[in-house]
Coordinates of C-alpha atoms in Angstrom, one line a residue:
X1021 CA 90.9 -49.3 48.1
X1022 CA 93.7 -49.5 50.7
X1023 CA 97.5 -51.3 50.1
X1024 CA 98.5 -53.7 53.4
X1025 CA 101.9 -53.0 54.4
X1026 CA 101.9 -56.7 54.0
X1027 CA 104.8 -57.6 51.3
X1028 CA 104.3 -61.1 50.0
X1029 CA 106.8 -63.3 48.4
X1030 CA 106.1 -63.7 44.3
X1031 CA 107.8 -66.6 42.2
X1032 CA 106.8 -65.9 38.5
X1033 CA 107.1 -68.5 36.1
X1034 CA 107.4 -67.7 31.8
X1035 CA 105.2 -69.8 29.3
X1036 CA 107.6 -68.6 26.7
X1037 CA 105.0 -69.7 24.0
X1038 CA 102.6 -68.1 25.3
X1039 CA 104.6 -64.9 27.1
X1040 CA 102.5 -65.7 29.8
X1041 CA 103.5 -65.0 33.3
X1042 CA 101.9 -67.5 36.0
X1043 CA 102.9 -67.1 39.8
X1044 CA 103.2 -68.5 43.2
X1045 CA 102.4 -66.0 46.1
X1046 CA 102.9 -66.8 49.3
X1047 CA 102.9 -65.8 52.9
X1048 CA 106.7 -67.6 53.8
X1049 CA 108.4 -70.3 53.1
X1050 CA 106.3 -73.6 54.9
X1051 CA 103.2 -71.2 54.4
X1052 CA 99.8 -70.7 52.4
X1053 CA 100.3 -69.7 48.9
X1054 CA 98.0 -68.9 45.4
X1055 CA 98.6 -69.7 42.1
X1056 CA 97.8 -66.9 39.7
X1057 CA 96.6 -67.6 35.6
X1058 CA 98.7 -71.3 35.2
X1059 CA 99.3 -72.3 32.1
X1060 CA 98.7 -75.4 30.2
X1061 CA 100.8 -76.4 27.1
X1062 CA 99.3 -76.8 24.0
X1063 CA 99.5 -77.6 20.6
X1064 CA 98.1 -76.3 17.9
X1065 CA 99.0 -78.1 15.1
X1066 CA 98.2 -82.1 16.9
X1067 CA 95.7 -80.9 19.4
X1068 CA 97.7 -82.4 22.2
X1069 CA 98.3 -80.8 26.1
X1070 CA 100.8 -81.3 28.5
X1071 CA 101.8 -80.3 31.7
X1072 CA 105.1 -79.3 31.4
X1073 CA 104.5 -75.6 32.5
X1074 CA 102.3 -76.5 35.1
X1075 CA 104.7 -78.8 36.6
X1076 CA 107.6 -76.5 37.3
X1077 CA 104.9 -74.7 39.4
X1078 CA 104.0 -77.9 41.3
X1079 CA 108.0 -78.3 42.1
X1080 CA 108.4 -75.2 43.3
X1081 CA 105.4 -75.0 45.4
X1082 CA 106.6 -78.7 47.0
X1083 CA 109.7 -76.8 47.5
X1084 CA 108.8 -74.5 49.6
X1085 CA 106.6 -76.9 51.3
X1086 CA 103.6 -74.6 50.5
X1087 CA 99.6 -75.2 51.2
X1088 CA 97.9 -73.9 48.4
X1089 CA 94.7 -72.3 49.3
X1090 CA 93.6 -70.6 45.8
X1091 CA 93.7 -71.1 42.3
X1092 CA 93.1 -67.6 40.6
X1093 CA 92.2 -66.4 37.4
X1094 CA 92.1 -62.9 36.5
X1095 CA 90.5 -63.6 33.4
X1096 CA 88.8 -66.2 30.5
X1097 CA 92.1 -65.7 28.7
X1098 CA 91.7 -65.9 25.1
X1099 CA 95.6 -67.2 24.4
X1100 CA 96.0 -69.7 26.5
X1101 CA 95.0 -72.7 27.8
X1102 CA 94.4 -72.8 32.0
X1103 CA 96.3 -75.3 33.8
X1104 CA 93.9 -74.9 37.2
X1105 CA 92.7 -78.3 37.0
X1106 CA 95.5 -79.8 37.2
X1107 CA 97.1 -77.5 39.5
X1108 CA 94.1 -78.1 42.0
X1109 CA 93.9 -81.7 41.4
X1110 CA 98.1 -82.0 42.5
X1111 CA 97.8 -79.1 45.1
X1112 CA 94.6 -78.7 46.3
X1113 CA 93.1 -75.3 46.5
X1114 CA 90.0 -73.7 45.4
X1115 CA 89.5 -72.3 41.8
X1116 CA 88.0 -68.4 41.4
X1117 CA 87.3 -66.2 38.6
X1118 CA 85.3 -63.1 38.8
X1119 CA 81.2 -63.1 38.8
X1120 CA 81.5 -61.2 35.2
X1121 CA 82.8 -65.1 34.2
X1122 CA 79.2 -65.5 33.7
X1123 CA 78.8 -62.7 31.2
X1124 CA 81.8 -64.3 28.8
X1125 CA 80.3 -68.1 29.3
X1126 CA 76.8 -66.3 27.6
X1127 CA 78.4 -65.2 25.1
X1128 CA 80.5 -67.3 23.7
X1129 CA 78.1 -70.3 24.8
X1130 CA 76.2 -68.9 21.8
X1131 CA 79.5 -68.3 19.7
X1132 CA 80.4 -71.9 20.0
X1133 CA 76.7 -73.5 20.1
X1134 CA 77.5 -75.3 23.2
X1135 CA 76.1 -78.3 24.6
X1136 CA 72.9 -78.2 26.2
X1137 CA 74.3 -79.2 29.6
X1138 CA 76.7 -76.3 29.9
X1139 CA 75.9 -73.9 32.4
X1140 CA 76.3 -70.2 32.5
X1141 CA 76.6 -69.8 35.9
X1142 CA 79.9 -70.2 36.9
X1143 CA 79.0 -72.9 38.6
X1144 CA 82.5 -74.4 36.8
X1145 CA 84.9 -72.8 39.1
X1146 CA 85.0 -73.3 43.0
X1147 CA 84.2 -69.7 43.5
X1148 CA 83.2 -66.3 42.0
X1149 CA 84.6 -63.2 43.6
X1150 CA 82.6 -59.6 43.8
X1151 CA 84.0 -56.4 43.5
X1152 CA 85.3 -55.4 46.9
X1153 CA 85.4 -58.6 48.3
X1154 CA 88.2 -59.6 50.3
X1155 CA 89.8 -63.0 50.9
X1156 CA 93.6 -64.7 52.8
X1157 CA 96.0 -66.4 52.0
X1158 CA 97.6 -67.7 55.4
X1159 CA 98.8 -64.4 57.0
X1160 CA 98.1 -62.3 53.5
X1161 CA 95.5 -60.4 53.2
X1162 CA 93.5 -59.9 49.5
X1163 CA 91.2 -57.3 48.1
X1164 CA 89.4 -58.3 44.5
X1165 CA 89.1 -54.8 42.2
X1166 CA 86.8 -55.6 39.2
X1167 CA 88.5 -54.4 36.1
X1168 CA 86.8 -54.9 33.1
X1169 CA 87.5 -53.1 29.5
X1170 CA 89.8 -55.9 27.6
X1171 CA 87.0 -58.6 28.6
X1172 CA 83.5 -57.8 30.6
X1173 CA 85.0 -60.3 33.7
X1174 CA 88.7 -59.0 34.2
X1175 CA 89.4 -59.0 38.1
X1176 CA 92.8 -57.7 39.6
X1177 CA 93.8 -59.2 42.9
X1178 CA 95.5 -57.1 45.1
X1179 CA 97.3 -58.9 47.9
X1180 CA 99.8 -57.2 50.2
X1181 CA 101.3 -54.5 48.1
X1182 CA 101.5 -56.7 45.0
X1183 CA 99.0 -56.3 42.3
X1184 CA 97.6 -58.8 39.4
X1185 CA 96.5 -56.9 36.8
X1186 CA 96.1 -59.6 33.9
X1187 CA 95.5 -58.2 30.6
X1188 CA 94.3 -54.8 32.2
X1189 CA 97.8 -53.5 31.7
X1190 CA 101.5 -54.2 30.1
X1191 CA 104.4 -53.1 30.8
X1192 CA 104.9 -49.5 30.3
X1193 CA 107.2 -49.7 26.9
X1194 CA 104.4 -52.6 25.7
X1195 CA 101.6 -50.4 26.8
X1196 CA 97.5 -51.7 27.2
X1197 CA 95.7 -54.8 26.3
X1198 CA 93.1 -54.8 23.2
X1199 CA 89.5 -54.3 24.2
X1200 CA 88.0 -55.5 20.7
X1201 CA 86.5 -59.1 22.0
X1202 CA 83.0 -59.5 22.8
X1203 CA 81.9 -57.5 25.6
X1204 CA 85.3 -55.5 25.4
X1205 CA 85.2 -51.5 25.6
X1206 CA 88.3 -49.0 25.2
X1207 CA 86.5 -46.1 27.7
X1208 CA 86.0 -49.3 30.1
X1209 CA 89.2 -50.2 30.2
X1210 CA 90.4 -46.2 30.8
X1211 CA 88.0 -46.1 33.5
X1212 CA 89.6 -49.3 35.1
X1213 CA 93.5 -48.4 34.3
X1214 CA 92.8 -45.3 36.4
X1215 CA 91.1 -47.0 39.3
X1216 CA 93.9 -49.2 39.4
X1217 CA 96.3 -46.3 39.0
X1218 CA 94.8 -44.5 41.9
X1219 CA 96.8 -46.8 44.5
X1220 CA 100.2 -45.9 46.3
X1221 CA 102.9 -45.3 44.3
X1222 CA 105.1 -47.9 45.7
X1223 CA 102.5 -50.5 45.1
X1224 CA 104.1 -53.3 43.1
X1225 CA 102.6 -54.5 39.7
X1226 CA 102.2 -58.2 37.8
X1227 CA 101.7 -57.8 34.5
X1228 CA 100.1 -61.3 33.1
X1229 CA 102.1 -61.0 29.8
X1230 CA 104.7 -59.0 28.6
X1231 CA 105.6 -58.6 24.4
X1232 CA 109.1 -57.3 24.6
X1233 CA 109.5 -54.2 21.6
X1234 CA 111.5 -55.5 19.0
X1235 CA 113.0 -58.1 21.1
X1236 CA 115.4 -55.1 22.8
X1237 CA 114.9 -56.3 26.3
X1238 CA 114.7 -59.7 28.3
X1239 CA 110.6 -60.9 29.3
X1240 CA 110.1 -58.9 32.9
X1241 CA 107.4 -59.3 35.1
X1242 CA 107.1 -56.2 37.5
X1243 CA 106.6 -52.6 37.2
X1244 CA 105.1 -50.1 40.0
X1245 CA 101.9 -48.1 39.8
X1246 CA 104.5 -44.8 39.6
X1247 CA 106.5 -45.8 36.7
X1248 CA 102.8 -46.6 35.0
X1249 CA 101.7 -43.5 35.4
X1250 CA 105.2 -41.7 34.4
X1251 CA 105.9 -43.6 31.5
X1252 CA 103.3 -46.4 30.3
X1253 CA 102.9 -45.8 26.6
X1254 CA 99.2 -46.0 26.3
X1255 CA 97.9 -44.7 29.4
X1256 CA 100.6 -42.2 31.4
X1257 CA 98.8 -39.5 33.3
X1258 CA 99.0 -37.3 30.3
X1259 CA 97.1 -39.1 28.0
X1260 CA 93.0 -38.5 28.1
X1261 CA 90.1 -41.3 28.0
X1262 CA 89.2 -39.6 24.3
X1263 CA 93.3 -40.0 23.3
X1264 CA 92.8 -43.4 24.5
X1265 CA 90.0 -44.8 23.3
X1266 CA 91.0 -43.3 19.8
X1267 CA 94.5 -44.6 19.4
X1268 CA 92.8 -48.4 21.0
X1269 CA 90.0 -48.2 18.7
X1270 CA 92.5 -47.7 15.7
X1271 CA 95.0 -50.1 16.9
X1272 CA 92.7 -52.6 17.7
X1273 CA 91.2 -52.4 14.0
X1274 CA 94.9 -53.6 12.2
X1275 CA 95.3 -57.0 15.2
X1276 CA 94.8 -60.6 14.2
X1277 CA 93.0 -63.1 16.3
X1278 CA 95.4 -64.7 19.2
X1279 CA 96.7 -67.9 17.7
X1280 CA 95.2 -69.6 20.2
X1281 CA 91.3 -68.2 20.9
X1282 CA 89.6 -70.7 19.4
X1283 CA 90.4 -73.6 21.9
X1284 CA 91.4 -71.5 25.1
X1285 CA 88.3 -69.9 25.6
X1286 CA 86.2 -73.2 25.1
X1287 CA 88.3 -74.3 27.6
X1288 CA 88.6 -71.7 29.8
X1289 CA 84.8 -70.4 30.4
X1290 CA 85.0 -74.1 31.8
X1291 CA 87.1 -73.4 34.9
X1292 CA 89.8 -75.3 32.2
X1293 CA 87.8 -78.6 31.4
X1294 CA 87.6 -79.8 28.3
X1295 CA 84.3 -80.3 26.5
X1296 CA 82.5 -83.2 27.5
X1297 CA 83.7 -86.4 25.3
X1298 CA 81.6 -87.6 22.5
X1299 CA 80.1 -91.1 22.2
X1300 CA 83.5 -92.3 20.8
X1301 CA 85.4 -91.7 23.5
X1302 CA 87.0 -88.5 22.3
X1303 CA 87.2 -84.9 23.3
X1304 CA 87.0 -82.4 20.6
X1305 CA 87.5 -78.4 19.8
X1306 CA 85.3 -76.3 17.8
X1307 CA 86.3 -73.9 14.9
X1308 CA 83.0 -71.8 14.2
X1309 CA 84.0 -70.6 11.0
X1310 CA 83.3 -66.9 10.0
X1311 CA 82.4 -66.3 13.4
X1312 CA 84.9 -63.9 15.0

C-alpha cells in the first residue's frame, strides 16, 4: 500500500442518533466528490424514514457545486439505516460495497428467510470492489484495503492521505469495534488494524462512529495512524493479537444487540432498499425472534 501526497477536502456530517459520521470528499470546490456510509433516519418505535440527514449532505454537495461520482459503503452496517439510494437518486453516482457484501447477504439471507427473489450476489449495489483495487474521484486517486474482523465484508478506502476505516477502528480513547456478528473474528480484525496501521504516520484517519467516554469530550471525527498506534486503547503497538483477542472476546460477551440491527441490515445487504412490498401495498421489517 502506498499514501498519495494527494490531500483531499473532507466535510463530515453527525447522525447524532446514530453517532454516525457520513462524508463528502472531494477533489475542489466545482469538482468530483464521494459520499462515504450516508445515513437514513429512522424510527424505531413508528417504522417511519426520512431524509433529513441525507439532505444536509445533498445541500452541501450543491453547494460546492460538486459531481458526485461514488456512493461508498465501508460496510453492511448493523446500526443504521443507508441513505445511498436516495443520495444516488438526487446526485447521481455509483453505489459500491466490498465483494465480501456477498458473504453477509448469505448469511443473514438465511437469518431473515428472505424472499426467494433475493440475490446473493451483490448484484444490489452498482459495484463491488476487490482488495487492491484502485479507483478516482476527479483528480483523487483511491486504493480499496479489505479489512474484515468486525464483519466478513469491511473495506477501508484510502484516498489521498485520508483513510475510511468504518467500524475497523474508533477513536483512540473509544478504542476497536466488536467482532461478535456472524462472520466476525477478534484475530481478524488484529490482523486488519495492523495492516491498516502499517501506513505513514501522517496519514489522516475517518473513524465511522465515535462513542465519546462518559460524555467528557465533543463527537470528533479524525485521528492519525501515529496517535493510533501511540495511544488507541485497544490496539496501541504494545498490545499483542492474544491481549486482543482476549480482552474483545470478553468484552464482546457483556454487549447488547445495536438498537437498530434488526431493520438496518435487511436494508442494507440491499444496497439500502427496502424489501419488496407485499400484495397490500406495504413494505414490512422482520423480527426473527430468538435468532441473534
Amino acid at each position: 500500500m502506498s499514501v498519495s501526497k494527494q490531500k483531499p477536502l473532507v466535510q463530515p456530517f453527525l447522525d447524532k442518533d446514530t453517532e454516525t459520521w457520513s462524508y463528502v470528499v472531494y477533489d475542489r470546490s466545482g469538482g468530483s466528490a464521494a459520499v462515504i456510509d450516508p445515513v437514513l433516519d429512522y424510527d424505531a418505535a413508528s417504522g417511519r424514514t426520512s431524509t433529513n440527514g441525507a439532505e444536509k449532505i445533498i445541500a452541501f454537495v450543491k453547494s460546492e457545486g460538486l459531481t458526485v461520482e461514488w456512493v461508498l459503503e465501508t460496510h453492511a452496517h448493523a446500526d443504521h439505516l443507508s441513505a445511498a439510494p436516495f443520495i444516488r437518486e438526487q446526485l447521481g453516482g455509483k453505489t459500491a460495497i466490498g465483494d465480501h457484501i456477498r458473504q453477509v447477504q448469505t448469511i443473514f439471507r438465511d437469518v431473515f428467510n428472505l424472499e426467494k427473489e433475493f440475490l446473493v450476489d451483490g448484484s444490489q449495489f452498482d459495484h463491488l470492489f476487490h482488495d487492491g483495487d484502485t479507483f478516482t474521484i476527479g483528480e483523487l486517486e483511491g486504493q480499496v484495503i479489505y479489512s474484515p474482523g468486525h464483519t466478513p465484508a469491511d473495506m477501508a478506502w484510502l484516498i489521498g492521505d485520508a483513510l475510511f476505516v468504518g467500524d475497523t477502528l474508533f477513536l483512540p480513547d473509544v478504542g476497536s469495534a466488536r467482532c461478535d456478528f456472524p462472520g466476525g473474528d477478534a484475530k481478524t480484525l488484529y490482523r486488519s488494524v495492523r495492516k491498516l496501521l502499517s501506513l505513514p504516520d501522517a496519514t489522516r484517519m475517518f473513524m465511522c462512529h465515535d462513542y465519546p467516554p462518559n460524555g467528557k469530550r465533543e463527537h470528533q471525527c479524525e485521528t492519525t495512524v501515529a496517535e493510533q498506534k501511540r495511544s488507541n486503547i485497544h490496539l496501541r503497538d504494545s498490545v499483542s493479537e492474544e491481549e486482543f483477542v482476549a480482552m474483545r472476546s470478553k468484552r464482546d460477551a457483556t454487549l447488547p444487540m445495536p438498537r437498530l440491527i434488526l431493520p438496518s441490515i435487511q436494508v442494507n445487504i440491499r444496497a439500502g432498499q427496502m424489501p419488496p412490498a407485499e400484495d397490500n401495498g406495504t413494505v414490512y421489517l422482520k423480527v426473527p425472534i430468538n435468532a441473534l
